[in-house]
CSV table of C-alpha atoms in Angstrom, one decimal:
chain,number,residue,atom,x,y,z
A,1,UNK,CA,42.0,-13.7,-1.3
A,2,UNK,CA,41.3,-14.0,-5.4
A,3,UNK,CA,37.0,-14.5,-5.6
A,4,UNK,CA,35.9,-15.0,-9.3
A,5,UNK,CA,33.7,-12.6,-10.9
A,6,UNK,CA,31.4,-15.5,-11.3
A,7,UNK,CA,31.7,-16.1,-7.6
A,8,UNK,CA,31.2,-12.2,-6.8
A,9,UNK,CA,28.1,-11.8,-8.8
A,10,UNK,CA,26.3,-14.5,-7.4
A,11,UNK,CA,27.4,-13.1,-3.7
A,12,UNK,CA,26.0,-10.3,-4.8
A,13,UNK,CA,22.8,-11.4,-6.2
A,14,UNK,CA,22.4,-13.4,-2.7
A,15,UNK,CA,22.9,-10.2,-0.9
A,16,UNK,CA,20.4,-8.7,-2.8
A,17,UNK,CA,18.3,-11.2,-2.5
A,18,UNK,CA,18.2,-11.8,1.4
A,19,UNK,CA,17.3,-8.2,1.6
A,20,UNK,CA,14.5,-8.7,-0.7
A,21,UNK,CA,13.2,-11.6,1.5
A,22,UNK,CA,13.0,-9.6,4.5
A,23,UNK,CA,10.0,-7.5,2.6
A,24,UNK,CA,8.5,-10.6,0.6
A,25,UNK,CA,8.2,-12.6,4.1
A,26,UNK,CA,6.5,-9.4,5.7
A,27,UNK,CA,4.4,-8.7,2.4
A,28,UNK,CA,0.4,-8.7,3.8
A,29,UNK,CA,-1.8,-9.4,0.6
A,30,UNK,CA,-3.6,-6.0,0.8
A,31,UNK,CA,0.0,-4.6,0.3
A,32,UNK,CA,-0.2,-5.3,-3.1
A,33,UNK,CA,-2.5,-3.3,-4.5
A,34,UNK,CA,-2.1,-0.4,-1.9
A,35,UNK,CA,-2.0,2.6,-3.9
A,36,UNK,CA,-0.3,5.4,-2.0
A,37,UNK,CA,-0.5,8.3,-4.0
A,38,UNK,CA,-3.9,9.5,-6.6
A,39,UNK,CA,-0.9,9.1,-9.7
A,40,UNK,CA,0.1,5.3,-9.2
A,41,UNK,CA,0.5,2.6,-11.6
A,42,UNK,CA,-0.9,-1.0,-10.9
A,43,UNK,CA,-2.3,-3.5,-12.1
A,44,UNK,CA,-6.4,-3.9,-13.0
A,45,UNK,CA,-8.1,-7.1,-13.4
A,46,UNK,CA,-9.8,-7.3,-17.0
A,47,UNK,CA,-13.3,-9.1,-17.6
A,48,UNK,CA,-10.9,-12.5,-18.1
A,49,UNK,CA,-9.8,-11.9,-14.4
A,50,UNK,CA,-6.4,-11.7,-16.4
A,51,UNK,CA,-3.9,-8.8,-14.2
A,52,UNK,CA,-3.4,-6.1,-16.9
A,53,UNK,CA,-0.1,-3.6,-15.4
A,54,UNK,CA,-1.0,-0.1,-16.2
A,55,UNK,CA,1.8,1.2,-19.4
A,56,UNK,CA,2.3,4.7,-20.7
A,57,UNK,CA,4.8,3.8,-23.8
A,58,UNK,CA,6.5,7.6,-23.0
A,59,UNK,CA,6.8,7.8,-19.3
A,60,UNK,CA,4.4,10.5,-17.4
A,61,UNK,CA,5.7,13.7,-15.5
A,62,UNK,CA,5.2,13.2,-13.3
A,63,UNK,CA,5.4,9.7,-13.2
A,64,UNK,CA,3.2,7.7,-11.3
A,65,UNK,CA,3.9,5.8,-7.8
A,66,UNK,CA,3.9,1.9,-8.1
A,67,UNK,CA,2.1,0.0,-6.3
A,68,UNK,CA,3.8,-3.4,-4.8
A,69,UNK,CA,1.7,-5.3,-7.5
A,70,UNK,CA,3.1,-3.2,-10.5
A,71,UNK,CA,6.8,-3.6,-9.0
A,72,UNK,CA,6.3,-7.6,-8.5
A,73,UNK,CA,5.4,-7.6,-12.4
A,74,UNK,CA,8.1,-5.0,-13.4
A,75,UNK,CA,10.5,-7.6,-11.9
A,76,UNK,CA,9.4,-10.3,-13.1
A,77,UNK,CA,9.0,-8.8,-17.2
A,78,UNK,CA,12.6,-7.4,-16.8
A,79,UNK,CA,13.4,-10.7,-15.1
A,80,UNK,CA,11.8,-13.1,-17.4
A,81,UNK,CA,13.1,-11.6,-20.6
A,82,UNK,CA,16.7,-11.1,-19.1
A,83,UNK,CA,16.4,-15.1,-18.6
A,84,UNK,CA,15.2,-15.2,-21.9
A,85,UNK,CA,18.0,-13.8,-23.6
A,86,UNK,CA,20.5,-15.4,-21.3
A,87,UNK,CA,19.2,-19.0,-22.7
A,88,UNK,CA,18.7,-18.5,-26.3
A,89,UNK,CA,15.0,-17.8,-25.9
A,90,UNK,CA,13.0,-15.3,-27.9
A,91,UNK,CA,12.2,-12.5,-25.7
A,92,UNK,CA,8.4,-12.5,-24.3
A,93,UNK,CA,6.6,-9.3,-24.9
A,94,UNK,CA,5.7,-6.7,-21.8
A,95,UNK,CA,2.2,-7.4,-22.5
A,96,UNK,CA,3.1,-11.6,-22.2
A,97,UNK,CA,4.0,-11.1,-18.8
A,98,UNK,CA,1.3,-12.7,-16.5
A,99,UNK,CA,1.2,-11.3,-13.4
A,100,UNK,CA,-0.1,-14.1,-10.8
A,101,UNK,CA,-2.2,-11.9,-8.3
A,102,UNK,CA,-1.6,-10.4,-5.1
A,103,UNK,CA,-0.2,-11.7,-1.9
A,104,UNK,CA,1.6,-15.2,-1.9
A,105,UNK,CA,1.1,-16.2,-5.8
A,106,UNK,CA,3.0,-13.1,-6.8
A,107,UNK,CA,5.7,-14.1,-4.0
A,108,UNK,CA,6.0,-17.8,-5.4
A,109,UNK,CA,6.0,-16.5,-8.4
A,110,UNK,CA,9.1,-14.3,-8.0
A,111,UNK,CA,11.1,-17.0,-6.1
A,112,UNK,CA,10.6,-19.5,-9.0
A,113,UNK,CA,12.7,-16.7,-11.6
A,114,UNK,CA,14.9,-16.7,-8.8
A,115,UNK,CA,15.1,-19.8,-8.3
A,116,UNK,CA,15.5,-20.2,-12.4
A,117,UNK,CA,18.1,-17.1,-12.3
A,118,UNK,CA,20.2,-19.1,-9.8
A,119,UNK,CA,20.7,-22.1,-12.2
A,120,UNK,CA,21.3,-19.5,-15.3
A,121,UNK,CA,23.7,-17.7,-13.5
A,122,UNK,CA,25.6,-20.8,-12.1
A,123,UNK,CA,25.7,-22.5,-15.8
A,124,UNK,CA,27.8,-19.5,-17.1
A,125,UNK,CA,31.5,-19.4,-17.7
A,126,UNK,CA,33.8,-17.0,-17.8
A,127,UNK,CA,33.5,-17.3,-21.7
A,128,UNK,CA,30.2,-17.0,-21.1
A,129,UNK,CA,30.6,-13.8,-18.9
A,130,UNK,CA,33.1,-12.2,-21.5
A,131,UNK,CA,30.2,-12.6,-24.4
A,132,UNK,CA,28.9,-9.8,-25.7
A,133,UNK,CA,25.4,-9.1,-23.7
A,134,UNK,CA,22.0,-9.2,-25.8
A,135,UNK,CA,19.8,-7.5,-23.1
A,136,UNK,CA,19.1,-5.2,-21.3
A,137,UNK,CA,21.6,-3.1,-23.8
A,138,UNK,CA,20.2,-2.5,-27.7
A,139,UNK,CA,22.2,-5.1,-29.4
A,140,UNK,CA,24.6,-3.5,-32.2
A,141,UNK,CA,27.7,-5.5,-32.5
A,142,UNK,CA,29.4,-3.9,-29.9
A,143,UNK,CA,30.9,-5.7,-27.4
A,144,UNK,CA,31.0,-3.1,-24.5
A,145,UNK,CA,29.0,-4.3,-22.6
A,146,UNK,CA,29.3,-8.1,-21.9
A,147,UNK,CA,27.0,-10.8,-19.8
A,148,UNK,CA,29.1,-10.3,-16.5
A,149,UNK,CA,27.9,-6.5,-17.0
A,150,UNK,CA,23.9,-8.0,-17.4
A,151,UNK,CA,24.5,-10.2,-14.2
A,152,UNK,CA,25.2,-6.8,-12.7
A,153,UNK,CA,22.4,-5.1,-14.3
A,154,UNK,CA,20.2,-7.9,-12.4
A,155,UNK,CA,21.8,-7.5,-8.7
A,156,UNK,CA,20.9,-3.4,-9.5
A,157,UNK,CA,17.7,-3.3,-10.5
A,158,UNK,CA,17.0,-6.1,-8.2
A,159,UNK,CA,18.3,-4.0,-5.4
A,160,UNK,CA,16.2,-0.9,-6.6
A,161,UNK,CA,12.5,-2.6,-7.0
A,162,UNK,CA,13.3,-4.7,-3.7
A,163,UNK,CA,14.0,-1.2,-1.8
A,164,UNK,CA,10.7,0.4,-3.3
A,165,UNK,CA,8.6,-2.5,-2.4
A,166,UNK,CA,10.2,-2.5,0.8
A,167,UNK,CA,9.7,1.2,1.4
A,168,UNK,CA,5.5,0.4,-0.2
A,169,UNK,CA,5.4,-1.7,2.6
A,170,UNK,CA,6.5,0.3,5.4
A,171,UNK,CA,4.8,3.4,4.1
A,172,UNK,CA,1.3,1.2,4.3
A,173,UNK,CA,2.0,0.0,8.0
A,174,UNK,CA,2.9,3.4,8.9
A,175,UNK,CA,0.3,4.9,7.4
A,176,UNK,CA,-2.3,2.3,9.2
A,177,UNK,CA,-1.2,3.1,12.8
């Protein structure tokens, strides 16, 4: 059987996804800001009641555990500015990333880029997946690395924040009984 790369990628993000679900259908909303570790990163409501992600701009040895909150925003800034570059769009900035809240706005939230991935990646052609890719690789001409290789770079770092939310989670219900 011949499957198309285009075909392949989106099996995989599904994949990736459905094991994703499994946590955000199981996420409680004190999960969210469950900090499980005195060194964590999360995110802090400002006087505004805006969510502000903690941010070192070198990364901290060690560096600190995330909470579910600060991997739900991680996702959706990597998420939201792959999108961006994938439709022409200027790339937000980290710090234009608004993260919803905890509990079921953060998980609407991520289902909507989802959702808005979905149509992205199903728009693309394989002239499309052969173009050189803008993000998440410093963009210098060289066409090494190509969109197909960003649609991977999703399904991977999707797959690594949905395993460490997953293993927040079931750290915090373990640790509860």
């Amino acid at each position: 059987m011949n499957v198309s790369r285009h075909a392949l990628l989106r099996w995989q993000f599904e994949l990736t996804w459905s094991l994703f679900e499994y946590h955000l259908e199981r996420l409680e909303d004190d999960d969210h800001l469950w900090e499980p570790a005195a060194r964590t990163w999360t995110l802090r409501r400002g006087d505004g009641g805006e969510w502000t992600p903690d941010w070192a701009d070198t990364e901290p040895d060690p560096v600190p555990v995330p909470t579910v909150a600060w991997l739900s925003w991680h996702i959706g800034w990597w998420f939201g500015v792959t999108l961006d570059h994938a439709q022409g769009r200027p790339p937000r900035d980290r710090t234009a990333v608004a993260w919803p809240g905890p509990g079921e706005p953060a998980v609407v939230w991520l289902r909507a880029l989802r959702d808005e991935w979905l149509t992205v990646l199903g728009g693309l052609t394989d002239a499309d997946l052969d173009a050189p890719a803008p993000f998440p690789w410093p963009t210098d001409g060289d066409p090494e690395h190509t969109v197909a290789h960003t649609a991977a770079w999703v399904n991977a770092e999707l797959m690594k924040n949905a395993a460490e939310i997953g293993q927040l989670r079931l750290l915090r219900a373990a640790s509860a009984a």
